[in-house]
């Protein structure tokens, strides 16, 4: 007998179960969550319900299992008994411990498969991936596809202009279905176009997970921090990605398609994947929480990040990409799209058909961080609306910008409110035809042209 957690679903189990049923996490890639509650420090707890089909993107959360001292977690998986043991210890004394019987979806589990860490609300047990199929990694004998590398093979490491040879001690792989992932943005690959950093950097388009880091100016910078919308892109048109790991004796930097990128950072947990011919991806699905053993400092802001992003922007402009702030606002009333005329004072006027109760403001969008060296503001912005009014029956009726009935707006700012590109406005009742008056402070700056993808 079993309780099946459906794809994308969750199940809460209080008091660590009754042993009567197996908790079925519905197979590899199902993105299911098991919440275990009732943990009381400092007792040892055994989960009596076996857990089956624990696989890619599944998560077990142990509520109230919280860091008490130095966040010193350890985990081990006994293949004979099928039990995962997690404990937090203080020197040689155990402080918290939990044992869970876990099996995988037709695969052999081992200690290296689990990613165990503290998170909001307790202990988080997941999986942990890295490099993906098709990526060429530089070795002493030339470039080799990452899926062809195995433990014992040698690769070239490169930091601060110094190259050395290191042996791979572990490899792994897995495929993720983004359409079935509970939080796809956490695993959605970032594409770095060939030549984005300069000629041959990278040599071919390179796909990375959002959290995987490049080695730039002596520091590590995650791919998601470098996204600019044209030469470094959050890939929207990929459903499946295959991630590969290569681990060296120590965390280091290898050349992936000619671009310096970090290897897998050992945090006590690894993952095996299934092979696929998907484009290259560097993928730590879950950010490592043990960066103290990293080969360089990870940066998310500051002068080094700003300089790297500016370098990318300058290169994009040199390659023919262009930025525009042109206004392309239209109003949609029902199925009709209405182009504006411009009033003498610069406001935009839209002639509405009779009886319309709501309209949409539609425009192109821009992301400030995509056209700026500053990576912080990643809001999707349309037009900055400074005022709204409806002219009907000889009257001019003001429409409040902060009306709660409006949809698709960001919060009010001083004198205006940004749309998100498709804002819905509730209109006062009127008879006959009417004119919607829209005052704007401008439209978000954005990339206007797409140059060839063969940039190298």
Short mmCIF file of C-alpha atoms in Angstrom, two decimals:
data_model
loop_
_atom_site.label_atom_id
_atom_site.label_comp_id
_atom_site.label_asym_id
_atom_site.label_seq_id
_atom_site.Cartn_x
_atom_site.Cartn_y
_atom_site.Cartn_z
CA UNK A 1 0.00 0.00 0.00
CA UNK A 2 1.32 3.48 -0.83
CA UNK A 3 0.43 7.15 -0.81
CA UNK A 4 1.39 8.63 -4.20
CA UNK A 5 2.42 12.28 -4.33
CA UNK A 6 1.41 13.56 -7.80
CA UNK A 7 3.74 15.50 -10.08
CA UNK A 8 4.33 18.95 -8.61
CA UNK A 9 2.37 17.99 -5.45
CA UNK A 10 3.25 17.77 -1.77
CA UNK A 11 2.39 15.68 1.27
CA UNK A 12 2.76 16.54 4.95
CA UNK A 13 3.42 13.73 7.41
CA UNK A 14 3.08 14.57 11.09
CA UNK A 15 4.82 12.66 13.85
CA UNK A 16 7.17 10.96 11.34
CA UNK A 17 4.55 8.54 10.08
CA UNK A 18 2.85 5.37 11.15
CA UNK A 19 4.68 2.87 8.96
CA UNK A 20 1.47 1.67 7.32
CA UNK A 21 2.18 3.04 3.85
CA UNK A 22 5.05 3.76 1.50
CA UNK A 23 5.35 7.39 0.41
CA UNK A 24 5.68 7.24 -3.39
CA UNK A 25 7.34 10.37 -4.81
CA UNK A 26 6.20 9.42 -8.33
CA UNK A 27 9.41 8.88 -10.18
CA UNK A 28 12.39 10.72 -11.56
CA UNK A 29 11.73 14.36 -12.40
CA UNK A 30 8.32 14.54 -10.75
CA UNK A 31 9.11 17.63 -8.64
CA UNK A 32 7.29 16.41 -5.52
CA UNK A 33 7.71 17.54 -1.92
CA UNK A 34 7.41 15.55 1.32
CA UNK A 35 7.07 17.65 4.50
CA UNK A 36 8.00 15.86 7.74
CA UNK A 37 6.81 17.60 10.88
CA UNK A 38 6.96 16.93 14.60
CA UNK A 39 10.73 17.00 15.09
CA UNK A 40 11.66 17.76 18.71
CA UNK A 41 15.26 18.46 19.69
CA UNK A 42 17.38 16.60 20.70
CA UNK A 43 15.76 13.20 20.17
CA UNK A 44 16.78 10.78 17.44
CA UNK A 45 13.95 10.29 14.97
CA UNK A 46 13.24 7.42 12.62
CA UNK A 47 10.71 8.01 9.82
CA UNK A 48 8.63 4.86 9.87
CA UNK A 49 7.11 5.32 6.39
CA UNK A 50 9.51 4.23 3.61
CA UNK A 51 10.00 6.76 0.81
CA UNK A 52 10.15 5.40 -2.76
CA UNK A 53 10.96 6.92 -6.16
CA UNK A 54 12.97 9.81 -4.70
CA UNK A 55 14.51 11.33 -7.80
CA UNK A 56 15.36 14.40 -9.81
CA UNK A 57 13.95 17.65 -8.36
CA UNK A 58 12.11 15.91 -5.50
CA UNK A 59 12.45 17.50 -2.06
CA UNK A 60 12.09 16.31 1.52
CA UNK A 61 11.70 19.01 4.17
CA UNK A 62 12.16 18.14 7.84
CA UNK A 63 10.47 20.96 9.74
CA UNK A 64 12.07 22.14 13.00
CA UNK A 65 15.36 20.35 12.28
CA UNK A 66 17.30 23.59 12.62
CA UNK A 67 20.99 24.53 13.01
CA UNK A 68 21.75 24.61 16.71
CA UNK A 69 25.49 25.19 16.86
CA UNK A 70 27.85 25.40 13.89
CA UNK A 71 25.69 24.13 11.01
CA UNK A 72 27.88 21.01 11.00
CA UNK A 73 25.77 18.58 8.99
CA UNK A 74 26.77 15.12 7.84
CA UNK A 75 24.83 12.52 5.90
CA UNK A 76 25.35 8.92 4.86
CA UNK A 77 23.31 6.42 2.85
CA UNK A 78 23.47 2.71 3.71
CA UNK A 79 22.89 0.81 0.47
CA UNK A 80 22.29 -2.45 2.38
CA UNK A 81 19.43 -1.07 4.46
CA UNK A 82 18.38 1.77 2.15
CA UNK A 83 18.47 4.27 5.04
CA UNK A 84 19.65 7.86 4.79
CA UNK A 85 21.04 9.18 8.09
CA UNK A 86 21.47 12.91 8.65
CA UNK A 87 22.92 14.36 11.81
CA UNK A 88 24.23 17.63 13.15
CA UNK A 89 27.12 17.22 15.55
CA UNK A 90 29.16 19.30 17.96
CA UNK A 91 32.71 17.94 17.87
CA UNK A 92 32.13 14.19 18.40
CA UNK A 93 28.75 14.53 20.12
CA UNK A 94 25.57 14.13 18.01
CA UNK A 95 22.96 16.78 18.63
CA UNK A 96 20.23 15.97 16.10
CA UNK A 97 19.66 12.88 13.97
CA UNK A 98 17.04 11.58 11.58
CA UNK A 99 16.86 8.30 9.65
CA UNK A 100 14.74 7.88 6.50
CA UNK A 101 14.33 4.77 4.37
CA UNK A 102 14.65 6.02 0.76
CA UNK A 103 14.77 4.28 -2.61
CA UNK A 104 15.12 5.79 -6.07
CA UNK A 105 13.14 5.40 -9.31
CA UNK A 106 14.90 2.32 -10.70
CA UNK A 107 18.37 3.65 -9.85
CA UNK A 108 20.95 2.90 -7.17
CA UNK A 109 21.27 5.59 -4.55
CA UNK A 110 24.41 6.39 -2.60
CA UNK A 111 25.57 9.08 -0.18
CA UNK A 112 26.84 11.25 -3.03
CA UNK A 113 23.37 11.57 -4.54
CA UNK A 114 21.88 13.66 -1.73
CA UNK A 115 22.13 17.42 -1.22
CA UNK A 116 21.47 18.01 2.49
CA UNK A 117 21.41 21.52 3.90
CA UNK A 118 19.60 23.85 6.27
CA UNK A 119 16.98 26.16 4.76
CA UNK A 120 13.92 28.15 5.75
CA UNK A 121 11.80 26.01 8.05
CA UNK A 122 14.21 23.17 8.64
CA UNK A 123 16.35 20.56 6.95
CA UNK A 124 16.21 20.35 3.14
CA UNK A 125 17.06 17.11 1.32
CA UNK A 126 17.34 17.34 -2.47
CA UNK A 127 19.72 16.50 -5.30
CA UNK A 128 22.62 18.47 -6.78
CA UNK A 129 23.85 18.65 -10.45
CA UNK A 130 26.50 20.54 -12.70
CA UNK A 131 27.90 20.40 -16.40
CA UNK A 132 25.67 19.31 -19.37
CA UNK A 133 25.97 17.37 -22.61
CA UNK A 134 27.71 18.81 -25.64
CA UNK A 135 30.05 21.14 -23.73
CA UNK A 136 33.67 20.91 -24.75
CA UNK A 137 36.11 20.88 -21.83
CA UNK A 138 39.80 21.53 -22.49
CA UNK A 139 42.07 18.58 -21.66
CA UNK A 140 45.83 18.03 -22.21
CA UNK A 141 44.96 16.32 -25.53
CA UNK A 142 42.40 18.85 -26.72
CA UNK A 143 38.72 19.61 -26.19
CA UNK A 144 36.49 16.72 -25.11
CA UNK A 145 32.69 16.69 -24.76
CA UNK A 146 31.79 16.67 -21.09
CA UNK A 147 29.64 13.55 -21.46
CA UNK A 148 32.71 11.63 -22.70
CA UNK A 149 34.79 12.46 -19.63
CA UNK A 150 35.09 9.92 -16.82
CA UNK A 151 36.81 9.55 -13.47
CA UNK A 152 40.57 9.34 -13.97
CA UNK A 153 40.60 11.53 -17.10
CA UNK A 154 42.68 14.69 -16.93
CA UNK A 155 41.58 18.26 -17.65
CA UNK A 156 43.40 21.56 -17.80
CA UNK A 157 42.64 24.00 -15.01
CA UNK A 158 43.16 27.70 -15.53
CA UNK A 159 43.27 30.44 -12.93
CA UNK A 160 45.07 33.80 -13.14
CA UNK A 161 46.65 32.79 -16.45
CA UNK A 162 48.28 29.68 -14.95
CA UNK A 163 47.40 26.28 -16.39
CA UNK A 164 47.85 22.95 -14.66
CA UNK A 165 46.60 19.40 -15.07
CA UNK A 166 44.12 17.81 -12.68
CA UNK A 167 42.40 14.44 -12.65
CA UNK A 168 38.63 14.02 -12.51
CA UNK A 169 37.61 12.07 -9.39
CA UNK A 170 33.87 11.84 -10.10
CA UNK A 171 31.33 12.49 -12.85
CA UNK A 172 27.55 12.42 -12.90
CA UNK A 173 24.58 13.39 -15.07
CA UNK A 174 20.80 13.95 -15.09
CA UNK A 175 18.01 15.37 -17.24
CA UNK A 176 15.45 17.92 -16.00
CA UNK A 177 12.05 18.64 -17.51
CA UNK A 178 11.51 22.36 -16.97
CA UNK A 179 7.79 22.07 -17.71
CA UNK A 180 7.38 19.78 -14.70
CA UNK A 181 9.68 21.66 -12.34
CA UNK A 182 7.99 23.44 -9.43
CA UNK A 183 10.36 26.43 -9.77
CA UNK A 184 11.68 26.37 -13.35
CA UNK A 185 13.48 29.70 -13.05
CA UNK A 186 15.87 28.06 -10.60
CA UNK A 187 17.00 25.60 -13.26
CA UNK A 188 16.34 27.49 -16.49
CA UNK A 189 19.63 27.60 -18.41
CA UNK A 190 21.45 30.81 -19.23
CA UNK A 191 22.87 30.99 -22.75
CA UNK A 192 26.12 32.87 -23.31
CA UNK A 193 26.39 33.53 -27.03
CA UNK A 194 29.62 32.72 -28.84
CA UNK A 195 31.89 35.75 -28.68
CA UNK A 196 29.87 37.51 -25.96
CA UNK A 197 33.01 38.39 -23.96
CA UNK A 198 35.23 38.82 -27.03
CA UNK A 199 36.39 36.84 -30.05
CA UNK A 200 36.31 33.15 -29.11
CA UNK A 201 34.96 33.82 -25.62
CA UNK A 202 33.16 31.50 -25.62
CA UNK A 203 33.99 29.61 -28.81
CA UNK A 204 30.39 28.34 -29.18
CA UNK A 205 27.13 29.15 -27.44
CA UNK A 206 27.46 28.00 -23.85
CA UNK A 207 24.51 27.03 -21.63
CA UNK A 208 24.87 27.30 -17.88
CA UNK A 209 22.56 26.93 -14.95
CA UNK A 210 21.63 30.30 -13.42
CA UNK A 211 23.71 29.66 -10.29
CA UNK A 212 26.84 28.31 -11.92
CA UNK A 213 29.80 30.66 -11.78
CA UNK A 214 32.32 31.90 -14.31
CA UNK A 215 35.82 32.88 -13.23
CA UNK A 216 36.24 36.57 -14.05
CA UNK A 217 39.02 38.90 -12.86
CA UNK A 218 40.00 36.54 -10.05
CA UNK A 219 36.48 36.08 -8.74
CA UNK A 220 33.44 33.87 -9.33
CA UNK A 221 30.30 35.44 -10.80
CA UNK A 222 27.10 33.45 -11.34
CA UNK A 223 25.59 33.30 -14.81
CA UNK A 224 22.29 34.80 -13.64
CA UNK A 225 24.18 37.91 -12.48
CA UNK A 226 25.47 38.48 -16.02
CA UNK A 227 22.17 38.22 -17.94
CA UNK A 228 21.71 41.18 -20.30
CA UNK A 229 18.95 39.94 -22.60
CA UNK A 230 20.97 39.82 -25.84
CA UNK A 231 24.36 38.11 -25.47
CA UNK A 232 23.65 36.49 -22.10
CA UNK A 233 20.09 35.23 -22.14
CA UNK A 234 17.79 33.34 -19.79
CA UNK A 235 16.76 30.60 -22.23
CA UNK A 236 12.97 30.42 -22.62
CA UNK A 237 12.64 27.90 -25.44
CA UNK A 238 14.20 24.82 -23.86
CA UNK A 239 12.07 22.25 -22.08
CA UNK A 240 14.67 19.59 -21.25
CA UNK A 241 18.23 20.18 -20.09
CA UNK A 242 20.83 17.55 -19.27
CA UNK A 243 23.30 18.42 -16.56
CA UNK A 244 26.73 16.90 -16.07
CA UNK A 245 29.15 17.07 -13.15
CA UNK A 246 32.90 16.85 -13.18
CA UNK A 247 34.61 16.96 -9.82
CA UNK A 248 38.33 17.42 -9.23
CA UNK A 249 40.31 16.82 -6.06
CA UNK A 250 39.67 20.45 -5.20
CA UNK A 251 37.33 23.11 -6.50
CA UNK A 252 38.92 24.72 -9.53
CA UNK A 253 38.40 26.41 -12.89
CA UNK A 254 38.30 24.64 -16.27
CA UNK A 255 37.84 25.98 -19.78
CA UNK A 256 34.34 25.24 -21.11
CA UNK A 257 34.08 26.29 -24.75
CA UNK A 258 37.13 28.43 -24.01
CA UNK A 259 35.47 30.29 -21.12
CA UNK A 260 36.78 29.85 -17.54
CA UNK A 261 34.06 28.15 -15.47
CA UNK A 262 34.04 26.52 -12.06
CA UNK A 263 33.99 22.77 -11.51
CA UNK A 264 31.63 21.04 -9.09
CA UNK A 265 32.06 22.31 -5.54
CA UNK A 266 32.03 19.42 -3.08
CA UNK A 267 29.54 20.10 -0.31
CA UNK A 268 29.14 16.51 0.81
CA UNK A 269 26.48 15.65 -1.78
CA UNK A 270 26.47 14.72 -5.47
CA UNK A 271 24.04 13.52 -8.08
CA UNK A 272 23.90 10.99 -10.91
CA UNK A 273 22.08 12.01 -14.10
CA UNK A 274 20.72 10.35 -17.23
CA UNK A 275 22.51 10.93 -20.53
CA UNK A 276 21.04 13.20 -23.18
CA UNK A 277 22.25 15.12 -26.24
CA UNK A 278 21.01 18.45 -24.92
CA UNK A 279 23.19 21.56 -25.36
CA UNK A 280 25.82 22.31 -22.76
CA UNK A 281 24.68 23.43 -19.33
CA UNK A 282 26.56 24.04 -16.11
CA UNK A 283 24.01 23.29 -13.43
CA UNK A 284 24.02 23.55 -9.70
CA UNK A 285 20.25 23.40 -9.25
CA UNK A 286 20.61 24.30 -5.60
CA UNK A 287 23.23 26.85 -4.62
CA UNK A 288 26.11 25.45 -2.60
CA UNK A 289 26.00 26.68 0.97
CA UNK A 290 29.63 25.78 1.66
CA UNK A 291 31.48 28.33 -0.44
CA UNK A 292 34.32 28.56 2.09
CA UNK A 293 36.07 25.77 0.15
CA UNK A 294 35.67 27.54 -3.18
CA UNK A 295 38.70 28.38 -5.30
CA UNK A 296 37.76 32.08 -5.36
CA UNK A 297 35.32 34.48 -3.76
CA UNK A 298 31.78 34.57 -5.14
CA UNK A 299 30.54 38.08 -5.99
CA UNK A 300 26.96 39.18 -6.64
CA UNK A 301 27.58 42.94 -6.79
CA UNK A 302 30.35 45.51 -6.53
CA UNK A 303 33.01 46.92 -8.88
CA UNK A 304 34.17 43.59 -10.32
CA UNK A 305 30.61 42.57 -11.22
CA UNK A 306 29.87 46.01 -12.65
CA UNK A 307 33.04 45.93 -14.77
CA UNK A 308 32.22 42.45 -16.12
CA UNK A 309 28.68 43.47 -17.03
CA UNK A 310 29.90 46.70 -18.66
CA UNK A 311 32.34 44.66 -20.74
CA UNK A 312 29.44 42.51 -21.95
CA UNK A 313 27.31 45.58 -22.75
CA UNK A 314 30.12 47.31 -24.65
CA UNK A 315 30.71 44.15 -26.64
CA UNK A 316 26.99 43.81 -27.42
CA UNK A 317 26.83 47.38 -28.73
CA UNK A 318 29.95 46.81 -30.83
CA UNK A 319 28.31 43.73 -32.34
CA UNK A 320 25.35 45.79 -33.55
CA UNK A 321 22.79 45.43 -30.80
CA UNK A 322 21.00 48.73 -30.10
CA UNK A 323 18.97 50.26 -27.28
CA UNK A 324 15.75 52.20 -27.79
CA UNK A 325 13.32 54.12 -25.63
CA UNK A 326 10.75 54.63 -28.40
CA UNK A 327 7.12 54.59 -27.25
CA UNK A 328 5.00 51.86 -28.84
CA UNK A 329 1.99 51.96 -26.51
CA UNK A 330 -1.35 50.73 -27.84
CA UNK A 331 -4.70 50.17 -26.13
CA UNK A 332 -6.63 46.94 -26.49
CA UNK A 333 -10.39 47.13 -26.05
CA UNK A 334 -11.93 43.71 -26.45
CA UNK A 335 -10.28 42.33 -29.59
CA UNK A 336 -9.57 45.76 -31.08
CA UNK A 337 -6.10 47.30 -30.88
CA UNK A 338 -6.22 51.09 -30.89
CA UNK A 339 -3.32 53.27 -32.00
CA UNK A 340 -2.86 56.63 -30.25
CA UNK A 341 -2.99 60.17 -31.48
CA UNK A 342 -0.94 62.75 -29.66
CA UNK A 343 -2.44 65.77 -27.91
CA UNK A 344 -0.79 69.16 -27.92
CA UNK A 345 0.57 68.62 -24.43
CA UNK A 346 2.15 65.29 -25.38
CA UNK A 347 -0.47 63.03 -23.82
CA UNK A 348 -1.60 60.02 -25.83
CA UNK A 349 -5.26 59.87 -26.85
CA UNK A 350 -7.10 56.63 -27.67
CA UNK A 351 -10.62 56.72 -29.15
CA UNK A 352 -12.65 53.96 -27.49
CA UNK A 353 -15.78 52.24 -28.83
CA UNK A 354 -19.01 52.53 -26.86
CA UNK A 355 -19.62 50.52 -23.74
CA UNK A 356 -16.07 49.42 -22.94
CA UNK A 357 -15.68 48.64 -19.24
CA UNK A 358 -11.95 47.93 -19.20
CA UNK A 359 -8.93 48.25 -21.48
CA UNK A 360 -5.38 46.99 -21.60
CA UNK A 361 -2.28 49.13 -22.03
CA UNK A 362 0.15 47.08 -24.15
CA UNK A 363 3.76 48.00 -24.84
CA UNK A 364 7.21 46.63 -25.32
CA UNK A 365 9.14 45.95 -22.13
CA UNK A 366 12.63 46.44 -20.81
CA UNK A 367 14.56 45.20 -17.82
CA UNK A 368 16.82 47.90 -16.32
CA UNK A 369 19.50 45.37 -15.37
CA UNK A 370 19.72 44.14 -18.97
CA UNK A 371 20.94 47.45 -20.34
CA UNK A 372 22.92 48.59 -17.31
CA UNK A 373 26.12 47.49 -15.61
CA UNK A 374 24.14 47.35 -12.37
CA UNK A 375 22.57 43.86 -12.04
CA UNK A 376 20.10 44.70 -9.29
CA UNK A 377 16.89 46.00 -10.91
CA UNK A 378 15.34 43.06 -12.76
CA UNK A 379 11.78 44.38 -12.91
CA UNK A 380 10.03 44.04 -16.25
CA UNK A 381 8.95 47.59 -17.12
CA UNK A 382 6.58 48.85 -19.81
CA UNK A 383 5.52 52.51 -19.73
CA UNK A 384 5.66 54.94 -16.82
CA UNK A 385 2.06 56.18 -16.56
CA UNK A 386 1.78 59.63 -15.00
CA UNK A 387 -1.97 60.15 -15.41
CA UNK A 388 -5.19 58.60 -16.73
CA UNK A 389 -8.48 60.24 -17.66
CA UNK A 390 -11.61 59.32 -19.59
CA UNK A 391 -13.26 61.98 -21.73
CA UNK A 392 -16.91 61.11 -22.42
CA UNK A 393 -20.25 62.98 -22.61
CA UNK A 394 -18.52 66.34 -22.37
CA UNK A 395 -16.82 65.43 -19.10
CA UNK A 396 -13.25 64.58 -18.20
CA UNK A 397 -13.18 61.87 -15.52
CA UNK A 398 -9.90 61.29 -13.74
CA UNK A 399 -8.83 57.65 -13.15
CA UNK A 400 -6.72 57.03 -10.06
CA UNK A 401 -3.40 55.34 -10.77
CA UNK A 402 -3.47 53.56 -7.42
CA UNK A 403 -6.93 52.05 -7.96
CA UNK A 404 -6.86 48.50 -6.58
CA UNK A 405 -8.93 47.31 -9.55
CA UNK A 406 -6.02 47.93 -11.92
CA UNK A 407 -3.83 44.94 -12.81
CA UNK A 408 -0.37 44.60 -14.31
CA UNK A 409 1.26 47.56 -12.59
CA UNK A 410 4.25 47.91 -10.32
CA UNK A 411 3.90 49.90 -7.09
CA UNK A 412 3.42 53.66 -7.25
CA UNK A 413 6.52 55.81 -7.47
CA UNK A 414 6.88 59.57 -7.23
CA UNK A 415 4.55 60.95 -9.90
CA UNK A 416 4.11 57.78 -11.97
CA UNK A 417 3.44 54.05 -12.01
CA UNK A 418 5.19 51.55 -14.26
CA UNK A 419 3.21 48.97 -16.16
CA UNK A 420 4.56 45.44 -16.61
CA UNK A 421 3.91 45.57 -20.34
CA UNK A 422 0.24 44.52 -20.21
CA UNK A 423 -1.77 46.55 -17.69
CA UNK A 424 -5.52 46.27 -17.25
CA UNK A 425 -7.54 49.41 -16.35
CA UNK A 426 -11.11 49.51 -15.10
CA UNK A 427 -13.02 52.40 -16.69
CA UNK A 428 -15.86 54.54 -15.32
CA UNK A 429 -19.24 53.83 -16.94
CA UNK A 430 -19.97 55.98 -20.02
CA UNK A 431 -22.31 56.04 -23.01
CA UNK A 432 -21.40 56.61 -26.63
CA UNK A 433 -17.79 56.89 -27.71
CA UNK A 434 -15.06 58.09 -25.40
CA UNK A 435 -11.40 59.06 -25.41
CA UNK A 436 -8.84 57.60 -23.01
CA UNK A 437 -6.12 60.09 -22.16
CA UNK A 438 -2.81 58.62 -21.05
CA UNK A 439 0.03 60.77 -19.78
CA UNK A 440 3.36 58.99 -19.64
CA UNK A 441 6.88 59.82 -18.47
CA UNK A 442 8.32 57.56 -21.14
CA UNK A 443 8.86 53.91 -21.89
CA UNK A 444 11.49 51.56 -20.53
CA UNK A 445 14.76 51.48 -22.44
CA UNK A 446 15.26 48.10 -24.09
CA UNK A 447 17.21 46.28 -26.75
CA UNK A 448 15.72 47.04 -30.17
CA UNK A 449 17.62 44.79 -32.55
CA UNK A 450 18.98 41.27 -32.61
CA UNK A 451 22.31 40.72 -34.29
CA UNK A 452 23.50 37.39 -35.68
CA UNK A 453 23.88 34.62 -33.12
CA UNK A 454 27.22 33.72 -34.68
CA UNK A 455 29.17 36.33 -32.78
CA UNK A 456 32.55 34.66 -32.43
#
